[in-house]
Amino acid sequence: MKDSSFSEGSQSRRWNWLFLAGIGLIFLAWWIASLLVHVPLVLPSPWYVILAFLDMLKDGSAFALLWSTFSKAVVGLGIAFAFGVPLGMVAGISKTADELLKPFMMVVRSMPVVSWLASAILLWGMGWMTPTFIVAVSLFPVVSFNVAEGVRSVDLLLVEMAKVYRVPKKRIIVDIYLGSLVPFVLSAFKVSIGTMWKVAIVAEYLAGNKGIGVELSWAKFYLNTPKVFAYTMLAVLAGLSLEKVFDFLWEVYGKRWRISPEMH
Amino acid sequence: MGGVRKKVADIAGNALKIEKLSKSYGTLKVLDEIDVEVKKGERVALLGPSGCGKTTILKIVAGLTRPDGGNILLEVSKIGFVFQEDRLIPWKTVCGNLEFVSSDTHKVEKVLKLVRLWDYRNFYPLQLSGGMKQRVNLARALLVEPDLLLLDEPFKGLDLEIKAELMNEILRMCRSMSITALLVTHDLREALIFADRIYVLSPAPARVKNVLEIDLPSEHRDFCDTKLLDKEKEVLSQGFWLPFGLPESPLRSK
Ligand SMILES: Nc1ncnc2c1ncn2[C@@H]1O[C@H](COP(=O)(O)OP(=O)(O)O)[C@@H](O)[C@H]1O
Ligand SMILES: [Mg+2]
């Protein structure tokens, strides 16, 4: 019954300070590097970038861009889960299905984004569909792989216990199978929300008509390097905050799924 | 071949009758024509060394594994199983684990108070000690109001003090609800304290080597009782004993 959560509060506060200090360090290094390089077109000073960033916030364009990219990323994520979860479950339950699906999964996983793009552009052109699709195919293997692992990790002793007590099948599936899937699905989710931004922005950059990626490509076209950096900063901040929000929710609600190291 | 497990209306006062039970896992023969009778309201122990097939017997009785040969006749229908491992669902609380088995919250409350875990109802398994987890395991088995309680080494890995406490608890429940119980153990003293009759099993393939009737009054059924220790000595001196060591027995050095 040892519980380390008492000291966790002050510990995490300490990490928060270190985190902020780390961010300060990035800016410091960046500033010094920009002074050394001394070609603003290649590496602008952080101050210009921050000014460009603040401009974006002031005229509200940042939020529209964020929303545009975010919505594509999230829809892509949703599609990846909608297909990845059932497929992962099938692969986890049946060895045959797993072997049968393996080549397909390997192809999907190792196919370069640009190859998907080529066909996607032909199908849907430069719109929101293409980036969404690219996000979906990039995340799908991660999701299905994690879910399959989760299904395989189900404790069969618990299933046997349920059979002794004649627990209805539906309950066994919901409380034991889905319950033991939760940490795997969440970890897939965490990896996915980290990658979905990057993928969405690349796809927009190459085949979008709106969003951070598109603006990035225009800023680059006009050699507006501070703006390129400002968009990058926007993307990084958005990605980080989303991960932080997720971590916080996991901290609060995920406790019971964490197996303590003392147990095994 | 293929054994039979079936429910019957009457087996001459028995709750459970195991006849010529045999079982192999592939080429490994674990059970060899086991005969066991458990009368209604009686407490019986199967005593045998680790790996001799005790868990397999209980799993066959519970209908989790098919026998290769022999008959399992059951007069009872509701079985409670106290598993060797606690088999608690890690992401459910104590209460949630019990409600997984029965949705009757009144019964859950009653049974948790019975094993004195009501104050811990909202704890998760990893917050509990080994003894507490075994008590949840026991509570879950009692929750279904079993006609037959199967206990698979419920004291394994517990300190003597906790073991004695849990033993008293189990005996108290069995007596007050006159539960028919079948205990599996590798510990002679546990078997002596618990059972009205002990079946001594050989190492795998398990065979019934001996049947001991134990007519100890309930007040002597305790880990440190002298009468019980005398009984233990008597059993040991009968000389048919024992292919395996006796952990924790002070008599071993003699
Ligand atoms: N499902 C199984 N498949 C193959 N071998 C098994 C299986 N279950 C148990 N065994 C083997 O059968 C023997 C008896 O096991 P078990 O009934 O668990 O013994 P005990 O409970 O007396 O320790 C052991 O050697 C064990 O390894
Ligand atoms: Mg066993």
Coordinates of C-alpha atoms and ligand atoms in Angstrom, one line a residue:
Chain A
M1 CA 0.0 0.0 0.0
K2 CA 2.9 2.3 -0.6
D3 CA 1.7 5.3 -2.5
S4 CA 4.1 7.7 -4.0
S5 CA 1.5 10.2 -5.1
F6 CA 2.2 12.3 -2.0
S7 CA 5.5 13.6 -3.3
E8 CA 4.3 13.8 -6.9
G9 CA 2.9 17.3 -6.6
S10 CA 6.2 19.1 -5.7
Q11 CA 8.0 16.8 -8.1
S12 CA 5.9 17.8 -11.1
R13 CA 6.2 21.5 -10.2
R14 CA 9.9 21.1 -10.3
W15 CA 9.7 19.5 -13.7
N16 CA 7.5 22.4 -14.9
W17 CA 10.2 24.9 -14.0
L18 CA 12.8 22.9 -15.7
F19 CA 10.6 22.6 -18.8
L20 CA 10.3 26.4 -18.9
A21 CA 14.0 26.8 -18.4
G22 CA 14.6 24.4 -21.3
I23 CA 12.4 26.5 -23.6
G24 CA 14.4 29.6 -22.5
L25 CA 17.5 27.7 -23.4
I26 CA 16.2 27.0 -27.0
F27 CA 15.6 30.6 -27.5
L28 CA 19.0 31.6 -26.2
A29 CA 20.8 29.1 -28.4
W30 CA 18.7 30.2 -31.4
W31 CA 19.4 33.9 -30.8
I32 CA 23.2 33.3 -30.5
A33 CA 23.1 31.1 -33.6
S34 CA 21.3 33.8 -35.6
L35 CA 23.9 36.3 -34.5
L36 CA 26.7 34.0 -35.6
V37 CA 25.1 33.0 -39.0
H38 CA 24.0 36.6 -39.6
V39 CA 21.9 35.8 -42.6
P40 CA 18.3 36.5 -41.6
L41 CA 17.0 34.7 -44.7
V42 CA 18.5 31.4 -43.4
L43 CA 18.1 31.9 -39.7
P44 CA 16.1 34.9 -38.5
S45 CA 16.5 36.2 -35.0
P46 CA 13.9 34.9 -32.6
W47 CA 12.6 38.4 -32.0
Y48 CA 11.5 38.8 -35.7
V49 CA 9.9 35.4 -35.5
I50 CA 8.1 36.3 -32.3
L51 CA 6.9 39.5 -33.8
A52 CA 5.6 37.6 -36.9
F53 CA 3.9 35.2 -34.5
L54 CA 2.2 37.9 -32.5
D55 CA 1.0 39.5 -35.7
M56 CA -0.6 36.2 -36.6
L57 CA -2.3 36.0 -33.2
K58 CA -3.5 39.6 -33.5
D59 CA -5.2 39.4 -36.8
G60 CA -6.7 36.1 -35.8
S61 CA -5.4 34.3 -38.9
A62 CA -3.5 31.9 -36.6
F63 CA -6.7 30.4 -35.2
A64 CA -8.4 29.9 -38.5
L65 CA -5.2 28.1 -39.7
L66 CA -5.0 26.0 -36.6
W67 CA -8.6 25.0 -36.9
S68 CA -8.2 24.1 -40.6
T69 CA -5.2 21.9 -39.9
F70 CA -6.5 20.5 -36.7
S71 CA -9.8 19.4 -38.2
K72 CA -8.1 17.5 -40.9
A73 CA -5.7 15.9 -38.5
V74 CA -8.6 14.9 -36.2
V75 CA -10.8 13.5 -38.9
G76 CA -7.8 11.6 -40.2
L77 CA -7.1 10.3 -36.7
G78 CA -10.8 9.3 -36.4
I79 CA -10.6 7.3 -39.7
A80 CA -7.4 5.6 -38.6
F81 CA -9.1 4.5 -35.4
A82 CA -12.3 3.5 -37.1
F83 CA -10.4 1.1 -39.3
G84 CA -7.4 0.3 -37.1
V85 CA -9.3 -0.8 -34.0
P86 CA -11.5 -3.5 -35.6
L87 CA -8.7 -4.7 -37.8
G88 CA -6.3 -4.8 -34.9
M89 CA -8.9 -6.8 -32.9
V90 CA -9.3 -9.3 -35.7
A91 CA -5.5 -9.7 -36.0
G92 CA -5.2 -10.0 -32.2
I93 CA -7.8 -12.7 -31.9
S94 CA -7.0 -14.9 -34.9
K95 CA -3.5 -16.0 -35.7
T96 CA -4.6 -16.8 -39.2
A97 CA -6.0 -13.3 -39.8
D98 CA -2.8 -11.8 -38.4
E99 CA -0.6 -13.7 -40.8
L100 CA -3.0 -12.9 -43.6
L101 CA -3.0 -9.2 -42.9
K102 CA 0.7 -8.9 -42.2
P103 CA 1.9 -8.2 -45.7
F104 CA -0.8 -5.6 -46.2
M105 CA 0.1 -3.9 -43.0
M106 CA 3.8 -3.9 -43.9
V107 CA 3.1 -2.3 -47.2
V108 CA 0.9 0.3 -45.7
R109 CA 3.5 1.1 -43.0
S110 CA 6.5 1.4 -45.3
M111 CA 4.9 3.1 -48.2
P112 CA 6.3 6.7 -48.5
V113 CA 3.8 9.5 -47.9
V114 CA 4.6 10.9 -51.4
S115 CA 3.4 7.7 -53.1
W116 CA 0.0 7.9 -51.3
L117 CA -0.1 11.6 -52.3
A118 CA 0.3 10.9 -56.0
S119 CA -2.8 8.8 -56.1
A120 CA -4.7 10.9 -53.5
I121 CA -4.2 14.1 -55.6
L122 CA -5.4 12.3 -58.7
L123 CA -8.5 11.2 -56.8
W124 CA -9.4 14.2 -54.8
G125 CA -7.2 17.1 -56.0
M126 CA -5.9 19.8 -53.8
G127 CA -8.4 20.0 -51.0
W128 CA -9.0 18.9 -47.5
M129 CA -9.6 15.3 -48.5
T130 CA -6.0 14.5 -49.5
P131 CA -4.3 15.7 -46.3
T132 CA -7.0 13.9 -44.2
F133 CA -6.4 10.7 -46.1
I134 CA -2.7 11.0 -45.7
V135 CA -3.1 11.4 -41.9
A136 CA -5.4 8.4 -41.8
V137 CA -3.0 6.1 -43.7
S138 CA 0.0 7.2 -41.7
L139 CA -1.7 6.6 -38.3
F140 CA -3.7 3.5 -39.2
P141 CA -0.8 0.9 -38.8
V142 CA 0.2 2.3 -35.4
V143 CA -3.4 2.0 -34.2
S144 CA -4.0 -1.5 -35.5
F145 CA -0.7 -2.8 -34.3
N146 CA -1.3 -1.5 -30.8
V147 CA -4.8 -2.8 -30.6
A148 CA -3.6 -6.3 -31.8
E149 CA -1.0 -6.3 -29.1
G150 CA -3.6 -5.3 -26.5
V151 CA -5.9 -8.1 -27.5
R152 CA -3.1 -10.6 -27.3
S153 CA -2.2 -9.4 -23.8
V154 CA -5.6 -10.2 -22.4
D155 CA -5.2 -12.2 -19.2
L156 CA -6.9 -15.6 -20.1
L157 CA -7.0 -16.4 -16.4
L158 CA -9.5 -13.6 -15.9
V159 CA -11.6 -14.9 -18.8
E160 CA -11.5 -18.3 -17.1
M161 CA -12.6 -16.8 -13.8
A162 CA -15.5 -15.1 -15.6
K163 CA -16.6 -18.4 -17.1
V164 CA -16.6 -20.1 -13.6
Y165 CA -19.0 -17.4 -12.4
R166 CA -21.0 -17.6 -15.6
V167 CA -20.6 -14.0 -16.4
P168 CA -22.4 -13.2 -19.7
K169 CA -20.2 -13.0 -22.8
K170 CA -21.1 -9.3 -23.4
R171 CA -19.7 -8.4 -20.0
I172 CA -16.6 -10.4 -20.5
I173 CA -15.9 -8.5 -23.7
V174 CA -16.7 -5.1 -22.3
D175 CA -15.0 -5.5 -18.8
I176 CA -12.1 -7.8 -19.5
Y177 CA -11.2 -7.5 -23.2
L178 CA -12.0 -3.8 -23.7
G179 CA -10.7 -3.0 -20.3
S180 CA -7.3 -4.5 -21.0
L181 CA -7.3 -2.8 -24.4
V182 CA -7.6 0.7 -22.9
P183 CA -3.9 1.3 -22.1
F184 CA -2.9 0.1 -25.6
V185 CA -5.5 2.2 -27.3
L186 CA -4.5 5.2 -25.3
S187 CA -0.8 4.7 -26.1
A188 CA -1.7 4.5 -29.8
F189 CA -3.7 7.7 -29.3
K190 CA -0.8 9.5 -27.7
V191 CA 1.6 8.5 -30.4
S192 CA -1.0 9.5 -33.0
I193 CA -1.7 13.0 -31.7
G194 CA 2.0 13.6 -31.7
T195 CA 2.4 12.6 -35.3
M196 CA -0.9 13.8 -36.8
W197 CA 0.1 17.4 -36.8
K198 CA 3.4 16.8 -38.6
V199 CA 1.8 14.6 -41.2
A200 CA -1.1 16.9 -41.7
I201 CA 1.2 19.9 -42.3
V202 CA 3.4 18.0 -44.7
A203 CA 0.3 16.9 -46.7
E204 CA -1.1 20.4 -46.7
Y205 CA 2.3 21.7 -47.8
L206 CA 2.3 19.4 -50.8
A207 CA -1.4 19.1 -51.6
G208 CA -3.6 21.4 -49.5
N209 CA -5.6 24.5 -50.2
K210 CA -5.8 25.8 -46.7
G211 CA -4.0 25.4 -43.3
I212 CA -0.6 25.8 -41.7
G213 CA 1.2 23.7 -44.3
V214 CA -0.2 25.8 -47.2
E215 CA 0.8 29.0 -45.5
L216 CA 4.2 27.6 -44.8
S217 CA 4.7 26.8 -48.5
W218 CA 3.6 30.4 -49.5
A219 CA 5.9 32.0 -46.9
K220 CA 8.7 29.9 -48.2
F221 CA 7.8 30.8 -51.8
Y222 CA 8.1 34.5 -50.9
L223 CA 11.3 33.9 -48.9
N224 CA 9.6 35.2 -45.8
T225 CA 11.7 33.2 -43.4
P226 CA 10.4 34.7 -40.1
K227 CA 6.9 33.7 -41.2
V228 CA 8.1 30.2 -42.0
F229 CA 9.5 30.0 -38.5
A230 CA 6.4 31.6 -37.0
Y231 CA 4.2 28.9 -38.6
T232 CA 6.5 26.3 -37.4
M233 CA 6.3 27.7 -33.9
L234 CA 2.5 27.6 -34.1
A235 CA 2.5 24.0 -35.2
V236 CA 5.0 23.0 -32.5
L237 CA 3.1 24.8 -29.7
A238 CA -0.2 23.3 -30.9
G239 CA 1.2 19.8 -30.9
L240 CA 2.8 20.2 -27.5
S241 CA -0.3 21.6 -25.9
L242 CA -2.4 18.8 -27.2
E243 CA 0.0 16.3 -25.8
K244 CA 0.1 18.1 -22.5
V245 CA -3.7 18.1 -22.3
F246 CA -3.7 14.4 -23.0
D247 CA -1.0 13.7 -20.4
F248 CA -3.1 15.6 -17.9
L249 CA -6.2 13.6 -18.6
W250 CA -4.2 10.4 -18.4
E251 CA -2.7 11.5 -15.1
V252 CA -6.2 12.1 -13.7
Y253 CA -8.2 9.3 -15.1
G254 CA -5.7 6.7 -16.1
K255 CA -4.3 5.8 -12.7
R256 CA -6.0 2.5 -12.3
W257 CA -4.7 1.2 -15.6
R258 CA -1.1 1.7 -14.6
I259 CA 0.2 -1.5 -13.2
S260 CA 2.5 -0.9 -10.2
P261 CA 6.0 -2.3 -10.6
E262 CA 5.7 -3.8 -7.1
M263 CA 3.1 -6.1 -8.4
H264 CA 5.2 -8.4 -10.5
Chain B
M1 CA -12.4 -42.3 -24.3
G2 CA -13.5 -39.0 -22.8
G3 CA -14.7 -38.5 -19.3
V4 CA -18.1 -37.3 -18.2
R5 CA -19.0 -34.4 -16.1
K6 CA -22.7 -34.1 -15.3
K7 CA -25.2 -32.9 -12.8
V8 CA -27.3 -35.6 -11.1
A9 CA -30.3 -35.4 -8.8
D10 CA -28.9 -37.6 -6.0
I11 CA -25.6 -39.2 -5.3
A12 CA -26.4 -40.8 -1.9
G13 CA -25.8 -37.8 0.2
N14 CA -22.8 -36.6 -1.7
A15 CA -22.4 -33.2 -3.1
L16 CA -19.6 -34.3 -5.4
K17 CA -18.3 -37.7 -6.5
I18 CA -15.2 -38.1 -8.6
E19 CA -14.8 -41.6 -10.1
K20 CA -11.7 -42.9 -11.8
L21 CA -10.7 -39.5 -13.0
S22 CA -7.9 -39.5 -15.5
K23 CA -6.3 -36.7 -17.4
S24 CA -3.2 -36.2 -19.5
Y25 CA -1.7 -33.1 -21.1
G26 CA -0.3 -34.4 -24.3
T27 CA 2.1 -37.1 -23.2
L28 CA 2.2 -35.9 -19.6
K29 CA -0.1 -38.0 -17.5
V30 CA -1.3 -36.0 -14.5
L31 CA -4.3 -37.8 -13.0
D32 CA -4.5 -41.5 -12.7
E33 CA -7.9 -42.9 -11.7
I34 CA -8.7 -40.5 -8.9
D35 CA -11.6 -41.4 -6.6
V36 CA -12.9 -38.7 -4.3
E37 CA -16.2 -38.2 -2.4
V38 CA -17.4 -35.0 -0.8
K39 CA -20.6 -35.3 1.3
K40 CA -23.0 -32.4 1.7
G41 CA -21.7 -29.9 4.3
E42 CA -18.4 -31.7 4.5
R43 CA -15.0 -30.1 4.2
V44 CA -12.5 -32.2 2.3
A45 CA -8.8 -31.6 1.5
L46 CA -6.7 -32.9 -1.4
L47 CA -3.1 -33.0 -0.2
G48 CA -0.3 -33.5 -2.7
P49 CA 3.0 -32.1 -3.8
S50 CA 3.3 -29.2 -6.2
G51 CA 2.7 -30.1 -9.8
C52 CA 0.9 -33.3 -9.0
G53 CA -2.3 -32.2 -10.7
K54 CA -4.4 -30.7 -7.8
T55 CA -5.3 -27.6 -9.8
T56 CA -6.3 -29.8 -12.7
I57 CA -8.7 -31.7 -10.5
L58 CA -10.4 -28.5 -9.4
K59 CA -10.5 -27.2 -13.0
I60 CA -12.2 -30.4 -14.2
V61 CA -14.7 -30.2 -11.3
A62 CA -15.5 -26.6 -12.2
G63 CA -15.9 -27.5 -15.9
L64 CA -13.0 -25.6 -17.2
T65 CA -11.1 -28.6 -18.5
R66 CA -12.3 -31.8 -19.9
P67 CA -11.3 -35.1 -18.3
D68 CA -9.9 -37.9 -20.4
G69 CA -11.7 -40.6 -18.5
G70 CA -13.9 -41.1 -15.4
N71 CA -17.0 -39.4 -14.1
I72 CA -17.6 -36.2 -12.3
L73 CA -21.0 -36.3 -10.6
L74 CA -22.3 -33.1 -9.1
E75 CA -25.3 -32.8 -7.1
V76 CA -24.7 -29.0 -6.8
S77 CA -24.9 -26.3 -9.4
K78 CA -23.5 -23.2 -7.9
I79 CA -19.7 -23.3 -7.6
G80 CA -17.4 -20.8 -5.9
F81 CA -13.8 -21.0 -6.9
V82 CA -11.0 -19.4 -4.8
F83 CA -8.2 -19.3 -7.3
Q84 CA -4.6 -20.0 -6.7
E85 CA -3.7 -16.6 -8.2
D86 CA -6.1 -14.0 -7.0
R87 CA -7.5 -13.3 -10.6
L88 CA -8.7 -9.8 -9.7
I89 CA -9.4 -7.4 -12.6
P90 CA -6.7 -4.8 -12.1
W91 CA -8.7 -1.8 -13.4
K92 CA -11.7 -2.5 -11.2
T93 CA -12.0 -1.6 -7.5
V94 CA -12.7 -4.3 -4.9
C95 CA -16.4 -3.5 -5.2
G96 CA -16.2 -3.4 -9.0
N97 CA -14.5 -6.8 -9.0
L98 CA -17.4 -8.3 -7.0
E99 CA -20.1 -6.6 -9.0
F100 CA -18.5 -8.1 -12.1
V101 CA -19.8 -11.4 -10.8
S102 CA -23.1 -10.4 -9.2
S103 CA -25.1 -7.2 -9.8
D104 CA -26.8 -7.6 -6.4
T105 CA -25.2 -4.6 -4.5
H106 CA -26.8 -5.7 -1.2
K107 CA -25.1 -9.1 -1.4
V108 CA -21.8 -7.4 -2.4
E109 CA -22.0 -5.2 0.7
K110 CA -22.9 -8.2 2.9
V111 CA -20.0 -10.3 1.7
L112 CA -17.5 -7.5 1.9
K113 CA -18.4 -6.9 5.5
L114 CA -18.1 -10.6 6.1
V115 CA -14.5 -10.6 5.0
R116 CA -13.9 -7.3 6.7
L117 CA -13.0 -5.4 3.5
W118 CA -16.0 -3.0 3.4
D119 CA -13.7 -0.1 4.2
Y120 CA -11.5 -1.0 1.3
R121 CA -14.3 -1.3 -1.3
N122 CA -13.0 1.5 -3.4
F123 CA -9.3 0.3 -3.5
Y124 CA -7.8 -1.1 -6.6
P125 CA -6.1 -4.5 -6.4
L126 CA -2.6 -3.1 -6.6
Q127 CA -3.3 -1.1 -3.5
L128 CA -4.1 -4.2 -1.5
S129 CA -1.7 -6.6 0.3
G130 CA -1.6 -10.3 -0.7
G131 CA -3.8 -11.4 2.2
M132 CA -6.4 -8.8 1.3
K133 CA -6.4 -9.8 -2.3
Q134 CA -7.0 -13.4 -1.3
R135 CA -9.9 -12.2 0.9
V136 CA -11.5 -10.5 -2.1
N137 CA -10.9 -13.7 -4.0
L138 CA -12.8 -15.5 -1.2
A139 CA -15.5 -12.9 -1.1
R140 CA -16.1 -13.3 -4.8
A141 CA -16.5 -17.0 -4.3
L142 CA -19.0 -16.5 -1.4
L143 CA -20.9 -13.9 -3.4
V144 CA -22.6 -16.5 -5.6
E145 CA -23.8 -18.4 -2.5
P146 CA -22.0 -21.5 -3.6
D147 CA -23.2 -25.1 -2.9
L148 CA -19.7 -26.1 -3.4
L149 CA -16.6 -24.1 -2.6
L150 CA -13.4 -24.9 -4.4
L151 CA -10.2 -23.6 -2.7
D152 CA -7.0 -23.8 -4.7
E153 CA -4.1 -23.2 -2.2
P154 CA -5.6 -20.0 -0.9
F155 CA -2.9 -19.6 1.7
K156 CA 0.1 -19.8 -0.7
G157 CA 2.6 -17.1 -0.1
L158 CA 1.0 -15.6 3.0
D159 CA 2.7 -15.0 6.3
L160 CA 1.7 -17.4 9.0
E161 CA -0.2 -14.8 10.9
I162 CA -2.3 -13.8 7.9
K163 CA -2.6 -17.4 6.9
A164 CA -4.1 -18.3 10.3
E165 CA -6.5 -15.3 10.2
L166 CA -7.7 -16.2 6.7
M167 CA -8.1 -19.9 7.7
N168 CA -10.2 -18.9 10.6
E169 CA -12.3 -16.7 8.4
I170 CA -12.8 -19.5 5.8
L171 CA -13.7 -22.0 8.6
R172 CA -16.1 -19.6 10.1
M173 CA -17.9 -19.0 6.8
C174 CA -18.0 -22.7 6.0
R175 CA -19.5 -23.6 9.4
S176 CA -22.0 -20.7 9.6
M177 CA -23.3 -21.3 6.1
S178 CA -22.7 -25.1 6.2
I179 CA -20.8 -24.8 2.9
T180 CA -19.5 -27.9 1.2
A181 CA -15.8 -27.3 0.5
L182 CA -12.9 -28.9 -1.3
L183 CA -9.5 -27.6 -0.4
V184 CA -6.4 -28.2 -2.4
T185 CA -3.0 -27.8 -0.6
H186 CA 0.5 -29.1 -0.4
D187 CA 0.6 -28.3 3.4
L188 CA -0.3 -31.1 5.8
R189 CA -1.1 -28.8 8.7
E190 CA -3.5 -26.7 6.6
A191 CA -5.2 -29.8 5.5
L192 CA -5.5 -31.0 9.1
I193 CA -7.0 -27.8 10.3
F194 CA -9.4 -27.5 7.5
A195 CA -10.7 -30.9 6.6
D196 CA -13.0 -33.6 7.9
R197 CA -11.3 -35.9 5.4
I198 CA -7.9 -35.8 3.6
Y199 CA -7.1 -37.5 0.4
V200 CA -3.3 -37.9 0.1
L201 CA -2.1 -37.8 -3.5
S202 CA 1.1 -39.1 -4.9
P203 CA 3.4 -37.0 -7.2
A204 CA 2.3 -36.8 -10.8
P205 CA 0.5 -38.8 -12.1
A206 CA -1.6 -38.2 -9.1
R207 CA -3.2 -41.2 -7.5
V208 CA -5.0 -41.4 -4.1
K209 CA -2.4 -42.9 -1.8
N210 CA -4.3 -42.7 1.4
V211 CA -7.6 -41.3 2.9
L212 CA -7.5 -39.9 6.4
E213 CA -10.6 -39.2 8.5
I214 CA -9.9 -36.2 10.8
D215 CA -12.3 -36.0 13.7
L216 CA -10.9 -33.0 15.5
P217 CA -13.4 -30.7 17.4
S218 CA -13.5 -27.3 15.9
E219 CA -11.8 -25.6 18.9
H220 CA -8.6 -27.5 18.1
R221 CA -8.5 -26.5 14.5
D222 CA -5.8 -23.9 14.8
F223 CA -2.2 -23.5 13.6
C224 CA -0.7 -23.6 17.1
D225 CA -3.1 -25.9 18.9
T226 CA -1.2 -28.7 20.7
K227 CA -3.9 -31.3 20.0
L228 CA -3.6 -30.5 16.3
L229 CA 0.2 -30.8 16.5
D230 CA -0.2 -34.2 18.2
K231 CA -2.5 -35.2 15.3
E232 CA 0.1 -34.1 12.8
K233 CA 2.8 -36.1 14.7
E234 CA 0.5 -39.2 14.7
V235 CA -0.1 -38.9 10.9
L236 CA 3.6 -38.5 10.3
S237 CA 4.4 -41.5 12.4
Q238 CA 2.0 -43.8 10.5
G239 CA 4.9 -44.1 8.1
F240 CA 3.0 -44.2 4.8
W241 CA 4.2 -40.7 4.4
L242 CA 5.3 -38.7 2.4
P243 CA 7.0 -38.1 -0.9
F244 CA 7.5 -34.5 -0.2
G245 CA 8.9 -32.3 2.5
L246 CA 6.8 -30.5 5.1
P247 CA 7.5 -26.8 5.0
E248 CA 7.4 -25.0 8.3
S249 CA 7.0 -28.1 10.3
P250 CA 9.0 -28.2 13.5
L251 CA 8.8 -32.0 13.5
R252 CA 10.8 -32.3 10.4
S253 CA 14.1 -32.1 12.3
K254 CA 13.2 -35.0 14.4
Ligands
LIG1 N1 -3.0 -26.5 -19.6 C1 -1.9 -27.3 -19.4 N2 -1.2 -27.8 -20.5 C2 -0.1 -28.5 -20.3 N3 0.3 -28.9 -19.1 C3 -0.3 -28.5 -18.0 C4 -1.5 -27.6 -18.1 N4 -1.9 -27.3 -16.8 C5 -1.1 -28.0 -16.0 N5 -0.1 -28.7 -16.7 C6 0.9 -29.5 -16.1 O1 0.3 -30.5 -15.3 C7 1.0 -30.8 -14.1 C8 0.0 -30.6 -13.0 O2 -0.4 -29.2 -12.9 P1 -1.4 -28.6 -11.8 O3 -2.7 -29.3 -11.9 O4 -1.4 -27.2 -11.9 O5 -0.6 -29.1 -10.5 P2 -0.7 -28.6 -9.0 O6 -1.9 -27.7 -8.9 O7 -0.8 -29.8 -8.1 O8 0.6 -27.8 -8.7 C9 2.1 -29.8 -14.1 O9 3.3 -30.5 -14.5 C10 1.8 -28.8 -15.1 O10 2.9 -28.2 -15.7
MG2 MG -1.9 -25.7 -8.4

